[in-house]
Short mmCIF file of C-alpha atoms in Angstrom, two decimals:
data_model
loop_
_atom_site.label_atom_id
_atom_site.label_comp_id
_atom_site.label_asym_id
_atom_site.label_seq_id
_atom_site.Cartn_x
_atom_site.Cartn_y
_atom_site.Cartn_z
CA MET A 1 1.11 -2.25 8.73
CA ASN A 2 0.72 -0.47 11.98
CA PHE A 3 3.18 1.83 13.65
CA ARG A 4 2.70 0.59 17.25
CA PRO A 5 4.28 -2.85 16.83
CA LEU A 6 7.40 -1.27 15.28
CA ALA A 7 8.02 1.03 18.22
CA SER A 8 9.31 -0.08 21.69
CA THR A 9 6.96 0.75 24.69
CA ASP A 10 9.31 3.61 25.78
CA VAL A 11 9.34 5.13 22.22
CA TRP A 12 5.49 4.86 21.98
CA ARG A 13 5.10 6.44 25.51
CA ASP A 14 7.35 9.22 24.47
CA LEU A 15 5.04 10.14 21.58
CA ILE A 16 2.00 10.01 23.86
CA ASP A 17 3.55 12.05 26.54
CA ARG A 18 4.66 14.85 24.15
CA GLY A 19 1.30 15.30 22.52
CA ARG A 20 -1.95 16.84 23.38
CA ARG A 21 -4.85 14.44 24.18
CA ARG A 22 -8.02 15.04 21.98
CA ILE A 23 -11.30 13.26 21.54
CA TYR A 24 -12.83 13.09 18.13
CA PRO A 25 -16.65 12.19 17.92
CA CYS A 26 -17.80 9.69 15.30
CA LYS A 27 -17.96 11.13 11.66
CA SER A 28 -15.66 14.09 12.66
CA VAL A 29 -12.79 14.80 10.40
CA LEU A 30 -9.30 14.42 11.89
CA LEU A 31 -7.28 15.53 8.79
CA ALA A 32 -8.53 16.96 5.49
CA GLN A 33 -7.11 16.40 2.04
CA GLY A 34 -5.25 19.40 0.67
CA GLU A 35 -4.77 21.03 4.15
CA SER A 36 -1.27 22.13 5.63
CA PRO A 37 0.52 19.36 7.40
CA ASP A 38 0.60 21.09 10.73
CA CYS A 39 0.36 18.07 12.98
CA VAL A 40 0.52 14.38 13.29
CA ILE A 41 -2.12 12.36 15.19
CA ALA A 42 -1.51 9.17 17.17
CA LEU A 43 -4.61 6.97 17.41
CA ILE A 44 -4.98 5.58 20.88
CA ASP A 45 -8.48 4.02 20.50
CA GLY A 46 -11.16 4.03 17.86
CA LEU A 47 -11.28 3.52 14.08
CA VAL A 48 -10.81 5.89 11.18
CA LYS A 49 -11.34 5.59 7.37
CA VAL A 50 -8.92 7.04 4.86
CA VAL A 51 -10.71 8.59 1.84
CA GLN A 52 -9.22 10.23 -1.31
CA SER A 53 -11.05 12.56 -3.50
CA SER A 54 -10.42 13.09 -7.25
CA GLU A 55 -10.42 16.28 -9.11
CA CYS A 56 -13.91 15.67 -10.37
CA GLY A 57 -15.24 14.92 -6.88
CA ASP A 58 -15.35 11.11 -6.78
CA GLU A 59 -14.46 9.64 -3.41
CA LEU A 60 -12.60 6.35 -2.75
CA THR A 61 -12.24 4.80 0.61
CA LEU A 62 -8.62 3.61 0.58
CA MET A 63 -8.31 1.74 4.04
CA LEU A 64 -9.50 1.57 7.63
CA ARG A 65 -7.03 2.43 10.44
CA GLY A 66 -7.21 1.29 14.02
CA PRO A 67 -5.39 1.87 17.34
CA GLY A 68 -1.63 2.18 17.43
CA GLU A 69 -1.54 4.08 14.17
CA ILE A 70 -0.03 7.48 13.43
CA LEU A 71 -1.90 9.77 10.83
CA GLY A 72 -0.47 12.51 8.72
CA GLU A 73 3.14 11.49 9.29
CA MET A 74 4.39 11.77 5.70
CA GLY A 75 2.86 15.14 5.23
CA ALA A 76 4.61 16.41 8.23
CA LEU A 77 8.10 14.85 7.26
CA LEU A 78 8.00 16.05 3.63
CA GLY A 79 6.06 19.27 4.16
CA ARG A 80 3.31 18.32 1.71
CA PRO A 81 -0.31 19.01 1.87
CA ARG A 82 -2.49 16.11 3.01
CA SER A 83 -3.09 13.55 0.34
CA ALA A 84 -6.41 12.07 1.86
CA THR A 85 -9.04 12.88 4.32
CA VAL A 86 -9.22 10.84 7.70
CA THR A 87 -12.59 10.70 9.30
CA ALA A 88 -13.63 8.97 12.51
CA VAL A 89 -15.69 5.90 12.01
CA HIS A 90 -16.18 5.49 15.81
CA ARG A 91 -15.34 7.89 18.61
CA CYS A 92 -11.53 8.17 18.64
CA THR A 93 -9.21 8.95 21.45
CA THR A 94 -6.00 10.51 19.97
CA VAL A 95 -2.89 12.45 20.82
CA VAL A 96 -1.99 15.37 18.56
CA LEU A 97 1.59 16.40 18.13
CA PRO A 98 2.75 19.53 16.20
CA SER A 99 4.72 18.66 13.08
CA HIS A 100 7.99 20.26 14.23
CA ALA A 101 7.71 18.30 17.35
CA PHE A 102 6.94 14.96 15.57
CA ARG A 103 10.14 15.50 13.28
CA GLY A 104 12.19 15.94 16.50
CA TYR A 105 10.69 12.74 17.83
CA VAL A 106 11.51 10.90 14.70
CA GLU A 107 15.02 12.20 14.59
CA ARG A 108 15.63 11.47 18.41
CA HIS A 109 14.50 7.89 18.11
CA SER A 110 16.04 7.31 14.60
CA LEU A 111 12.51 6.23 13.25
CA GLY A 112 13.13 7.72 9.64
CA THR A 113 13.73 4.34 8.04
CA VAL A 114 11.03 2.51 10.02
CA ILE A 115 8.39 5.11 8.98
CA TYR A 116 9.68 5.13 5.31
CA GLN A 117 9.38 1.22 5.11
CA LEU A 118 5.94 1.30 6.83
CA THR A 119 4.75 3.83 4.05
CA VAL A 120 6.19 1.78 1.15
CA GLU A 121 4.58 -1.39 2.39
CA ARG A 122 1.22 0.42 2.55
CA LEU A 123 1.58 1.67 -0.95
CA ASN A 124 2.65 -1.82 -2.21
CA SER A 125 -0.26 -3.35 -0.38
CA HIS A 126 -2.74 -0.81 -2.09
CA GLU A 127 -1.14 -1.48 -5.51
CA ARG A 128 -1.30 -5.22 -5.05
CA LEU A 129 -4.96 -4.74 -4.22
CA ARG A 130 -5.73 -2.68 -7.28
CA ALA A 131 -3.80 -5.11 -9.54
CA ASP A 132 -5.55 -8.19 -7.96
CA LEU A 133 -9.07 -6.66 -8.63
CA LEU A 134 -8.41 -6.34 -12.37
CA HIS A 135 -8.69 -10.05 -12.83
CA LEU A 136 -10.92 -11.45 -10.21
CA PRO A 137 -14.64 -12.28 -10.60
CA PRO A 138 -17.12 -10.39 -8.64
CA ALA A 139 -17.13 -12.59 -5.48
CA GLY A 140 -13.25 -12.65 -5.63
CA ARG A 141 -13.04 -8.90 -5.68
CA VAL A 142 -15.27 -8.51 -2.54
CA ALA A 143 -13.38 -11.27 -0.81
CA ARG A 144 -10.11 -9.53 -1.69
CA VAL A 145 -11.24 -6.27 -0.21
CA VAL A 146 -12.69 -7.82 2.90
CA SER A 147 -9.49 -9.65 3.41
CA HIS A 148 -7.45 -6.63 2.88
CA ILE A 149 -9.56 -4.66 5.59
CA ALA A 150 -9.37 -7.73 7.85
CA ASP A 151 -5.61 -7.55 7.74
CA GLU A 152 -5.74 -3.99 8.77
CA VAL A 153 -8.37 -3.95 11.58
CA GLY A 154 -9.73 -7.47 12.08
CA HIS A 155 -9.96 -8.86 15.55
CA PRO A 156 -10.21 -12.62 16.73
CA GLN A 157 -13.90 -13.70 16.97
CA GLY A 158 -14.25 -17.19 18.56
CA PRO A 159 -11.74 -19.95 18.04
CA THR A 160 -11.33 -19.35 14.25
CA GLY A 161 -13.28 -16.33 13.12
CA LEU A 162 -12.32 -12.60 12.57
CA LEU A 163 -14.56 -9.54 13.54
CA VAL A 164 -14.21 -6.62 11.14
CA GLU A 165 -15.87 -3.38 12.42
CA LEU A 166 -16.64 -1.66 9.02
CA GLY A 167 -18.32 1.54 10.56
CA MET A 168 -19.52 2.31 7.03
CA ALA A 169 -22.20 1.33 4.57
CA ARG A 170 -21.52 -1.63 2.61
CA THR A 171 -21.80 0.45 -0.55
CA GLU A 172 -18.29 1.54 0.21
CA LEU A 173 -17.07 -1.93 -0.04
CA ALA A 174 -18.47 -1.88 -3.70
CA THR A 175 -16.44 1.29 -4.45
CA MET A 176 -13.24 -0.13 -2.87
CA ALA A 177 -13.81 -3.33 -5.07
CA SER A 178 -14.29 -1.15 -8.17
CA MET A 179 -17.73 -2.74 -8.85
CA SER A 180 -21.36 -1.87 -8.91
CA ARG A 181 -23.50 -1.75 -5.87
CA SER A 182 -25.73 -4.61 -7.16
CA SER A 183 -22.79 -6.85 -8.08
CA ALA A 184 -21.33 -6.28 -4.64
CA LEU A 185 -24.62 -7.18 -2.93
CA ALA A 186 -24.78 -10.37 -4.84
CA ALA A 187 -21.14 -11.39 -4.03
CA LEU A 188 -21.78 -10.61 -0.36
CA SER A 189 -24.98 -12.84 -0.51
CA GLU A 190 -23.01 -15.68 -1.96
CA LEU A 191 -20.24 -15.40 0.59
CA GLN A 192 -22.82 -15.44 3.35
CA SER A 193 -24.77 -18.28 1.89
CA ALA A 194 -21.60 -20.32 1.67
CA GLY A 195 -20.99 -19.70 5.39
CA ILE A 196 -17.87 -17.70 4.83
CA LEU A 197 -19.24 -14.24 6.09
CA ALA A 198 -21.90 -13.27 8.61
CA LEU A 199 -23.14 -9.88 7.84
CA GLY A 200 -24.11 -7.07 10.25
CA ARG A 201 -25.17 -3.55 9.37
CA ARG A 202 -21.82 -1.98 9.91
CA ARG A 203 -19.76 -5.04 10.73
CA LEU A 204 -19.14 -8.53 9.51
CA ILE A 205 -17.66 -11.70 10.85
CA ILE A 206 -15.42 -13.76 8.75
CA LYS A 207 -16.44 -17.21 9.79
CA ASP A 208 -14.08 -19.11 7.45
CA VAL A 209 -10.87 -17.23 6.93
CA ALA A 210 -9.07 -19.83 4.82
CA SER A 211 -12.15 -20.03 2.42
CA LEU A 212 -12.33 -16.11 2.15
CA ARG A 213 -8.70 -16.02 1.11
CA ALA A 214 -9.13 -18.84 -1.27
CA VAL A 215 -12.00 -16.89 -2.86
CA ALA A 216 -9.86 -13.85 -2.82
CA ARG A 217 -7.25 -15.68 -4.91
CA GLY A 218 -9.76 -16.45 -7.50
CA GLU A 219 -10.99 -19.99 -6.41
CA GLN A 220 -14.63 -20.70 -6.69
CA ILE A 221 -16.97 -20.22 -3.65
CA PRO A 222 -17.57 -23.59 -1.81
CA ASN A 223 -21.19 -24.90 -1.84
CA GLY A 224 -22.93 -23.43 1.27
CA ILE A 225 -26.20 -24.45 3.01
CA GLY A 226 -28.00 -21.21 2.17
CA CYS A 227 -28.83 -18.09 3.83
CA LYS A 228 -32.00 -18.16 6.07
CA ASN A 229 -32.44 -14.34 5.99
CA GLY A 230 -32.11 -13.95 2.22
CA THR A 231 -30.09 -11.22 0.57
CA PRO A 232 -28.39 -8.79 2.96
CA ALA A 233 -29.28 -5.23 2.84
CA MET A 234 -26.66 -2.73 1.75
#
């Protein structure tokens, strides 16, 4: 669910060449929920998180996005206000393209169907995640969210592992999993003790991808050898 693999090298290069290069420091806002869709951003390097705020002020982290992504495209195409806020998790190198220029780019390369399908797949993926969380036990919920994030921004780590740069406090994993902080903490500890995850402060390594996905489907956590460092800090 990333735009770059869907576009040829020439098509991607055309987008980069037509925009204005801009660097966003860590924690800076690239797009703000509710603002006018005056531009589209192509993410060249870095990591961002997409957060949606409710009318009562609650915030929910929807997803992380990495290099090769385009941000704000649907607002630009439909002329609607931003539906979420996009914040830099790490320093981001981007190319910013005015909305009218992006619409011309989409028409020139006949990308309307591609972008529509990408948007629908993202919505379906998010809906499947929310539906799965309704019936999973606590460890399954955390495993499902971690698996979802890994599908988006995971990188190979060693022969069988995946590195996931979270760039955010693990409390946000609890929110994404629709559970309390204490329950998420206990579930992470279980997954670490079983040897499925190795936890860093703002990153984690999936050491056993198959087992993580099994737990995310509702299967029990395999017996582990224990965690030397005890319960991980959130």
